Tab-separated table of C-alpha atoms in Angstrom:
chain	number	residue	atom	x	y	z
A	1	UNK	CA	153.750	15.063	35.722
A	2	UNK	CA	154.660	18.897	34.584
A	3	UNK	CA	154.972	20.294	37.809
A	4	UNK	CA	159.004	20.448	38.995
A	5	UNK	CA	159.810	19.688	42.713
A	6	UNK	CA	158.951	23.205	44.476
A	7	UNK	CA	155.189	23.628	42.298
A	8	UNK	CA	154.712	19.936	43.286
A	9	UNK	CA	155.430	20.677	47.319
A	10	UNK	CA	153.323	24.129	47.074
A	11	UNK	CA	150.512	21.762	45.777
A	12	UNK	CA	150.475	19.809	48.129
A	13	UNK	CA	150.935	21.886	51.325
A	14	UNK	CA	147.524	24.426	49.722
A	15	UNK	CA	145.886	20.609	49.630
A	16	UNK	CA	146.637	19.885	52.990
A	17	UNK	CA	145.450	22.553	53.878
A	18	UNK	CA	142.395	22.811	52.052
A	19	UNK	CA	141.257	19.627	53.013
A	20	UNK	CA	142.394	20.148	56.718
A	21	UNK	CA	141.218	23.386	57.796
A	22	UNK	CA	139.577	25.217	55.312
A	23	UNK	CA	136.983	22.433	54.232
A	24	UNK	CA	135.822	21.220	57.343
A	25	UNK	CA	134.558	25.507	58.032
A	26	UNK	CA	133.370	25.640	55.035
A	27	UNK	CA	129.841	25.174	55.038
A	28	UNK	CA	129.713	27.041	58.341
A	29	UNK	CA	131.183	29.516	56.796
A	30	UNK	CA	128.616	29.401	53.709
A	31	UNK	CA	125.523	29.510	56.573
A	32	UNK	CA	126.726	32.473	57.892
A	33	UNK	CA	128.269	34.531	55.877
A	34	UNK	CA	131.274	35.403	57.848
A	35	UNK	CA	135.157	37.116	56.569
A	36	UNK	CA	137.260	33.875	58.344
A	37	UNK	CA	139.901	36.711	60.029
A	38	UNK	CA	141.950	34.226	61.667
A	39	UNK	CA	141.907	31.611	58.618
A	40	UNK	CA	143.723	33.636	56.708
A	41	UNK	CA	146.305	34.600	59.379
A	42	UNK	CA	147.280	30.795	59.273
A	43	UNK	CA	147.089	30.980	55.205
A	44	UNK	CA	149.340	33.722	56.075
A	45	UNK	CA	151.926	32.147	57.712
A	46	UNK	CA	152.105	29.532	55.303
A	47	UNK	CA	152.938	32.471	52.576
A	48	UNK	CA	149.543	31.518	50.726
A	49	UNK	CA	149.232	35.379	49.532
A	50	UNK	CA	150.987	37.402	47.442
A	51	UNK	CA	152.593	33.868	45.553
A	52	UNK	CA	154.430	36.209	42.310
A	53	UNK	CA	155.804	38.767	44.679
A	54	UNK	CA	159.552	38.882	44.774
A	55	UNK	CA	162.040	37.590	47.004
A	56	UNK	CA	163.785	41.029	47.522
A	57	UNK	CA	159.837	42.386	48.285
A	58	UNK	CA	159.634	40.339	50.899
A	59	UNK	CA	157.430	37.588	48.698
A	60	UNK	CA	157.776	33.775	47.656
A	61	UNK	CA	158.393	34.825	44.288
A	62	UNK	CA	156.902	32.179	42.807
A	63	UNK	CA	155.583	31.670	39.356
A	64	UNK	CA	152.215	32.372	38.064
A	65	UNK	CA	151.504	28.496	37.147
A	66	UNK	CA	152.209	27.894	40.882
A	67	UNK	CA	149.597	30.624	41.820
A	68	UNK	CA	147.087	28.744	39.400
A	69	UNK	CA	147.767	25.417	41.523
A	70	UNK	CA	147.213	27.121	45.026
A	71	UNK	CA	144.057	28.633	43.720
A	72	UNK	CA	143.277	25.600	42.431
A	73	UNK	CA	143.894	23.371	46.071
A	74	UNK	CA	141.899	26.930	48.023
A	75	UNK	CA	139.677	26.319	45.876
A	76	UNK	CA	138.808	22.470	46.432
A	77	UNK	CA	138.157	24.267	50.377
A	78	UNK	CA	136.192	26.732	49.912
A	79	UNK	CA	135.796	29.420	46.778
A	80	UNK	CA	135.305	31.966	49.037
A	81	UNK	CA	139.003	32.025	50.660
A	82	UNK	CA	140.661	31.357	47.113
A	83	UNK	CA	139.223	33.625	46.313
A	84	UNK	CA	140.516	36.450	48.649
A	85	UNK	CA	143.947	34.826	47.870
A	86	UNK	CA	143.359	36.379	44.043
A	87	UNK	CA	142.358	39.925	45.219
A	88	UNK	CA	145.888	39.633	47.164
A	89	UNK	CA	147.328	38.533	44.260
A	90	UNK	CA	146.164	41.323	42.269
A	91	UNK	CA	146.497	43.947	44.548
A	92	UNK	CA	150.278	42.736	45.208
A	93	UNK	CA	150.891	42.150	41.697
A	94	UNK	CA	149.830	46.503	40.964
A	95	UNK	CA	152.303	47.282	43.719
A	96	UNK	CA	154.899	45.247	42.646
A	97	UNK	CA	154.820	46.560	39.110
A	98	UNK	CA	153.644	50.512	39.987
A	99	UNK	CA	154.220	51.445	43.399
A	100	UNK	CA	156.636	53.560	44.252
A	101	UNK	CA	159.266	52.353	46.923
A	102	UNK	CA	157.561	54.397	49.628
A	103	UNK	CA	154.317	52.355	48.241
A	104	UNK	CA	156.239	48.943	48.016
A	105	UNK	CA	156.183	49.250	51.741
A	106	UNK	CA	152.617	48.323	52.261
A	107	UNK	CA	153.405	44.576	50.799
A	108	UNK	CA	154.264	43.073	53.534
A	109	UNK	CA	151.185	43.968	55.312
A	110	UNK	CA	149.462	43.461	52.593
A	111	UNK	CA	150.738	39.377	51.924
A	112	UNK	CA	150.576	39.274	56.028
A	113	UNK	CA	146.708	40.363	56.201
A	114	UNK	CA	146.901	42.863	58.997
A	115	UNK	CA	146.130	45.580	55.757
A	116	UNK	CA	143.099	44.472	53.862
A	117	UNK	CA	142.402	45.297	50.775
A	118	UNK	CA	139.663	45.464	48.397
A	119	UNK	CA	140.034	46.655	44.361
A	120	UNK	CA	137.216	49.060	43.929
A	121	UNK	CA	136.583	49.590	40.038
A	122	UNK	CA	132.955	48.748	39.635
A	123	UNK	CA	130.310	51.071	39.531
A	124	UNK	CA	126.897	51.210	38.376
A	125	UNK	CA	126.940	52.114	34.991
A	126	UNK	CA	130.227	50.952	34.758
A	127	UNK	CA	130.648	46.549	35.138
A	128	UNK	CA	131.718	45.352	31.952
A	129	UNK	CA	132.320	47.898	30.475
A	130	UNK	CA	134.758	49.922	32.623
A	131	UNK	CA	134.784	53.273	30.660
A	132	UNK	CA	131.980	54.014	32.012
A	133	UNK	CA	133.176	54.794	35.161
A	134	UNK	CA	132.113	58.381	36.533
A	135	UNK	CA	133.471	58.347	40.007
A	136	UNK	CA	136.210	61.768	39.632
A	137	UNK	CA	139.854	62.552	41.735
A	138	UNK	CA	140.817	66.147	40.555
A	139	UNK	CA	143.150	68.151	41.364
A	140	UNK	CA	143.257	69.714	45.287
A	141	UNK	CA	146.820	71.735	45.932
A	142	UNK	CA	149.324	69.245	46.306
A	143	UNK	CA	146.770	66.267	46.547
A	144	UNK	CA	143.961	65.308	45.256
A	145	UNK	CA	139.294	65.529	46.002
A	146	UNK	CA	137.911	62.056	45.104
A	147	UNK	CA	134.127	61.754	44.530
A	148	UNK	CA	131.643	58.783	43.231
A	149	UNK	CA	131.024	55.622	44.460
A	150	UNK	CA	131.131	52.240	44.272
A	151	UNK	CA	129.290	48.871	43.646
A	152	UNK	CA	129.625	44.973	44.486
A	153	UNK	CA	133.455	45.476	45.614
A	154	UNK	CA	134.426	41.933	47.286
A	155	UNK	CA	136.118	43.065	50.497
A	156	UNK	CA	134.572	46.542	51.083
A	157	UNK	CA	132.722	45.706	54.657
A	158	UNK	CA	136.036	44.821	55.944
A	159	UNK	CA	139.327	46.421	54.209
A	160	UNK	CA	141.437	49.349	55.046
A	161	UNK	CA	142.539	50.455	52.252
A	162	UNK	CA	141.360	50.365	48.959
A	163	UNK	CA	142.576	50.863	45.540
A	164	UNK	CA	140.116	52.790	43.438
A	165	UNK	CA	140.182	53.436	39.548
A	166	UNK	CA	139.009	57.046	39.255
A	167	UNK	CA	138.791	59.818	35.901
A	168	UNK	CA	140.943	61.928	36.624
A	169	UNK	CA	140.743	63.468	32.964
A	170	UNK	CA	137.143	63.331	31.760
A	171	UNK	CA	137.813	64.530	28.220
A	172	UNK	CA	140.597	61.356	27.600
A	173	UNK	CA	138.806	58.241	27.732
A	174	UNK	CA	140.716	55.621	28.725
A	175	UNK	CA	143.673	57.549	28.875
A	176	UNK	CA	141.917	59.271	31.786
A	177	UNK	CA	141.654	56.838	34.409
A	178	UNK	CA	144.002	56.656	37.712
A	179	UNK	CA	144.431	54.304	39.994
A	180	UNK	CA	144.428	55.793	44.198
A	181	UNK	CA	145.240	54.401	47.648
A	182	UNK	CA	142.777	55.265	49.596
A	183	UNK	CA	142.422	55.023	53.727
A	184	UNK	CA	138.877	53.370	53.971
A	185	UNK	CA	138.327	54.187	57.338
A	186	UNK	CA	138.802	58.284	56.307
A	187	UNK	CA	136.808	60.920	56.521
A	188	UNK	CA	134.059	61.207	53.531
A	189	UNK	CA	134.035	56.955	53.095
A	190	UNK	CA	130.705	54.940	53.555
A	191	UNK	CA	130.158	51.733	53.591
A	192	UNK	CA	127.131	50.287	52.541
A	193	UNK	CA	125.394	47.087	53.811
A	194	UNK	CA	126.955	43.514	53.450
A	195	UNK	CA	125.349	42.324	50.140
A	196	UNK	CA	123.373	38.760	50.554
A	197	UNK	CA	124.799	36.572	47.460
A	198	UNK	CA	123.607	33.889	46.406
A	199	UNK	CA	127.522	31.970	46.112
A	200	UNK	CA	130.958	32.581	47.700
A	201	UNK	CA	128.920	34.012	50.781
A	202	UNK	CA	131.962	34.523	53.007
A	203	UNK	CA	133.476	36.635	50.328
A	204	UNK	CA	132.256	40.155	51.810
A	205	UNK	CA	130.685	42.363	48.787
A	206	UNK	CA	129.660	45.897	49.220
A	207	UNK	CA	129.276	49.773	48.143
A	208	UNK	CA	131.603	52.390	48.993
A	209	UNK	CA	130.984	55.849	48.734
A	210	UNK	CA	133.441	58.647	48.248
A	211	UNK	CA	132.667	62.433	49.031
A	212	UNK	CA	134.919	64.658	49.490
A	213	UNK	CA	137.947	62.465	50.417
A	214	UNK	CA	140.864	63.866	50.582
A	215	UNK	CA	144.336	61.795	49.008
A	216	UNK	CA	147.819	63.335	49.744
A	217	UNK	CA	149.611	63.362	45.972
A	218	UNK	CA	151.834	60.303	47.243
A	219	UNK	CA	148.117	58.331	46.841
A	220	UNK	CA	148.603	57.957	43.228
A	221	UNK	CA	149.236	54.658	42.267
A	222	UNK	CA	151.878	54.434	38.875
A	223	UNK	CA	151.246	57.564	36.128
A	224	UNK	CA	148.190	59.760	36.150
A	225	UNK	CA	145.984	58.474	33.451
A	226	UNK	CA	147.566	55.616	33.322
A	227	UNK	CA	145.404	53.456	35.789
A	228	UNK	CA	142.857	51.776	32.668
A	229	UNK	CA	146.074	50.262	31.161
A	230	UNK	CA	147.811	49.470	34.677
A	231	UNK	CA	144.542	47.472	34.735
A	232	UNK	CA	143.797	45.575	32.330
A	233	UNK	CA	148.304	44.617	32.639
A	234	UNK	CA	146.728	42.361	35.484
A	235	UNK	CA	143.501	40.896	33.639
A	236	UNK	CA	145.304	37.940	32.612
A	237	UNK	CA	147.398	36.883	35.341
A	238	UNK	CA	143.735	37.301	37.301
A	239	UNK	CA	141.530	35.675	34.822
A	240	UNK	CA	144.234	32.646	34.808
A	241	UNK	CA	143.440	32.576	38.877
A	242	UNK	CA	139.559	32.519	38.505
A	243	UNK	CA	139.693	29.908	36.224
A	244	UNK	CA	141.765	27.846	38.086
A	245	UNK	CA	139.463	28.518	41.156
A	246	UNK	CA	136.699	27.191	39.035
A	247	UNK	CA	138.364	23.782	38.363
A	248	UNK	CA	138.658	24.002	41.751
A	249	UNK	CA	135.193	24.127	42.447
A	250	UNK	CA	134.339	21.039	40.187
A	251	UNK	CA	137.416	18.966	41.338
A	252	UNK	CA	135.516	19.102	44.560
A	253	UNK	CA	132.419	18.392	43.139
A	254	UNK	CA	133.634	15.409	41.634
A	255	UNK	CA	134.883	14.437	44.959
A	256	UNK	CA	131.404	13.966	45.990
A	257	UNK	CA	130.439	12.350	43.075
A	258	UNK	CA	132.520	9.584	42.971
A	259	UNK	CA	132.397	9.083	47.138
A	260	UNK	CA	128.237	9.567	47.103
A	261	UNK	CA	128.089	7.106	44.312
A	262	UNK	CA	130.340	4.491	45.893
A	263	UNK	CA	127.706	4.252	48.887
A	264	UNK	CA	123.953	4.984	47.924
A	265	UNK	CA	121.991	2.079	46.989
A	266	UNK	CA	119.201	2.108	44.889
A	267	UNK	CA	117.465	-1.406	43.503
A	268	UNK	CA	120.150	-3.297	46.034
A	269	UNK	CA	123.053	-1.817	44.433
A	270	UNK	CA	125.631	1.194	44.722
A	271	UNK	CA	123.979	3.610	41.702
A	272	UNK	CA	127.622	3.708	40.668
A	273	UNK	CA	126.968	0.168	38.693
A	274	UNK	CA	124.504	2.127	37.111
A	275	UNK	CA	125.975	3.222	33.188
A	276	UNK	CA	123.757	6.485	33.654
A	277	UNK	CA	126.049	7.874	36.772
A	278	UNK	CA	129.142	6.462	35.127
A	279	UNK	CA	129.280	8.650	32.233
A	280	UNK	CA	128.091	11.719	34.170
A	281	UNK	CA	131.200	11.034	36.866
A	282	UNK	CA	132.973	10.425	33.166
A	283	UNK	CA	132.240	13.980	31.410
A	284	UNK	CA	133.100	15.368	34.785
A	285	UNK	CA	136.782	13.767	34.500
A	286	UNK	CA	137.718	14.810	31.059
A	287	UNK	CA	136.254	18.386	31.198
A	288	UNK	CA	138.333	19.114	34.699
A	289	UNK	CA	141.071	17.838	33.196
A	290	UNK	CA	140.910	19.719	29.593
A	291	UNK	CA	140.288	22.406	32.047
A	292	UNK	CA	143.258	22.539	33.948
A	293	UNK	CA	145.171	22.124	31.454
A	294	UNK	CA	144.095	24.861	30.048
A	295	UNK	CA	144.515	26.927	32.812
A	296	UNK	CA	148.494	25.517	33.309
A	297	UNK	CA	148.708	26.020	29.705
A	298	UNK	CA	147.876	29.533	29.960
A	299	UNK	CA	149.835	30.113	33.062
A	300	UNK	CA	152.847	28.729	31.270
A	301	UNK	CA	152.470	31.580	28.423
A	302	UNK	CA	152.293	33.968	31.061
A	303	UNK	CA	155.469	32.832	32.637
A	304	UNK	CA	157.810	32.846	29.593
A	305	UNK	CA	156.524	36.086	28.067
A	306	UNK	CA	154.293	35.259	25.616
A	307	UNK	CA	151.271	36.557	24.866
A	308	UNK	CA	148.656	35.434	26.557
A	309	UNK	CA	145.317	36.731	26.072
A	310	UNK	CA	143.361	34.627	24.040
A	311	UNK	CA	145.249	31.469	26.238
A	312	UNK	CA	143.821	33.524	29.031
A	313	UNK	CA	140.194	34.065	27.904
A	314	UNK	CA	139.727	30.478	26.523
A	315	UNK	CA	140.606	29.426	30.157
A	316	UNK	CA	138.928	31.541	31.774
A	317	UNK	CA	135.896	31.087	29.642
A	318	UNK	CA	135.857	27.200	29.614
A	319	UNK	CA	136.499	26.608	33.539
A	320	UNK	CA	133.647	28.738	33.865
A	321	UNK	CA	131.017	27.061	32.053
A	322	UNK	CA	132.676	23.636	32.506
A	323	UNK	CA	132.489	24.548	36.608
A	324	UNK	CA	129.180	25.436	35.894
A	325	UNK	CA	127.882	22.302	34.184
A	326	UNK	CA	130.076	19.958	36.342
A	327	UNK	CA	129.301	21.116	39.819
A	328	UNK	CA	125.002	20.912	38.334
A	329	UNK	CA	126.084	17.135	37.058
A	330	UNK	CA	127.210	16.508	40.777
A	331	UNK	CA	124.020	17.807	41.896
A	332	UNK	CA	122.242	15.269	39.367
A	333	UNK	CA	124.280	12.198	41.285
A	334	UNK	CA	122.810	13.157	44.524
A	335	UNK	CA	119.892	13.436	43.570
A	336	UNK	CA	117.569	14.769	46.230
A	337	UNK	CA	120.164	15.422	48.816
A	338	UNK	CA	122.159	17.620	46.389
A	339	UNK	CA	119.338	20.195	46.629
A	340	UNK	CA	118.873	19.996	50.161
A	341	UNK	CA	121.740	23.392	52.084
A	342	UNK	CA	124.311	21.428	54.073
A	343	UNK	CA	124.892	19.185	51.385
A	344	UNK	CA	128.508	19.940	50.043
A	345	UNK	CA	127.715	20.103	46.266
A	346	UNK	CA	124.440	22.393	46.797
A	347	UNK	CA	126.794	24.960	47.839
A	348	UNK	CA	129.601	24.081	45.622
A	349	UNK	CA	126.877	25.101	42.597
A	350	UNK	CA	125.772	28.224	43.493
A	351	UNK	CA	129.758	29.244	44.442
A	352	UNK	CA	130.643	27.959	40.534
A	353	UNK	CA	127.654	30.629	39.033
A	354	UNK	CA	129.541	33.950	39.978
A	355	UNK	CA	133.074	31.609	37.859
A	356	UNK	CA	130.931	33.229	34.578
A	357	UNK	CA	130.531	36.399	35.364
A	358	UNK	CA	133.723	37.754	36.869
A	359	UNK	CA	136.828	38.672	35.964
A	360	UNK	CA	135.081	39.718	32.907
A	361	UNK	CA	131.313	38.092	31.572
A	362	UNK	CA	131.947	34.798	29.367
A	363	UNK	CA	129.877	37.008	26.830
A	364	UNK	CA	133.153	39.346	27.082
A	365	UNK	CA	135.584	36.119	26.596
A	366	UNK	CA	134.568	35.481	23.335
A	367	UNK	CA	134.518	38.541	22.552
A	368	UNK	CA	137.921	39.057	23.152
A	369	UNK	CA	138.984	35.528	21.547
A	370	UNK	CA	137.185	36.034	18.178
A	371	UNK	CA	139.132	39.317	18.212
A	372	UNK	CA	142.507	37.923	18.887
A	373	UNK	CA	141.844	35.307	16.030
A	374	UNK	CA	140.410	38.008	13.798
A	375	UNK	CA	143.660	40.438	14.417
A	376	UNK	CA	146.472	37.562	14.603
A	377	UNK	CA	144.807	34.184	12.819
A	378	UNK	CA	143.577	31.392	13.810
A	379	UNK	CA	147.118	29.318	14.467
A	380	UNK	CA	148.618	32.771	16.471
């Protein structure tokens, strides 16, 4: 196995936590759509948030491959939980790369979940096309005045701090956007109701409205006008995380299907004895392994400082499509039972769908892959 001893130990720790703590809670969390603060507190003690934060800033300093391994194992337990790990990783990466010394003092609170964060980008007219954002931040003395609204924001119902992408120059296109660190309990911030989602239901999503929200000058993250580029700089790592999450969902489906096929009897024998079921299981296993290797390859390219954009888009696109198809196969193995709420594979099928949509739709991933091929050649 190509994982280092430390990476293997971290994987085993995350796997044990998923099996012993997360998985037994998954069905009730999905049903109740509850934010499991106590679970996240336990994860923080284990160092499962801010995996890539350097040691000198209070983190474990692990690489992207270790992050991918952890995301897969947590997602085997429940993808909503892995989603929280991915969100904290994205925010902490922004702070490490672009934050001032004062802003980086937030990192311990972000990693121990005493400061719950939200990454606030999507708007009604700006989903895949981020250049369509209309939220504005205008100079106001030595600070800023924030106005606009965001939708479908992860953690919006519960977050303490938002990292908000806003337009600071209406004429400058992508070079006219900046990121601001916003106290979401400030005057002028309004939260919409929690959305009720198809899957990953314990990962809470909602809207945020900003009306004349006064921000201090120190709320600006990095350089003014560099927000779009800062956001793009973390997308490769974000896509690796979602790809790993998709692999974890599919892996959980395979494990459930194999166990069920060995115990469910029809026509006097286990359904695992039938070739049709065996082929379903075999196709699930081969595609999951292929997706896992794509994820690990993309993560390793990031860690080696190589151009990883195409590899990350391939991994995210393949893993997301695979997770939807192969969790559908898991439902098929379960037959009618797989279509009933309370059976794990029914939830996994619902949880998988969003992996084709968020962190850039899989249609956009195909456009990126084609663009990279045409720009750099098929062998690049």
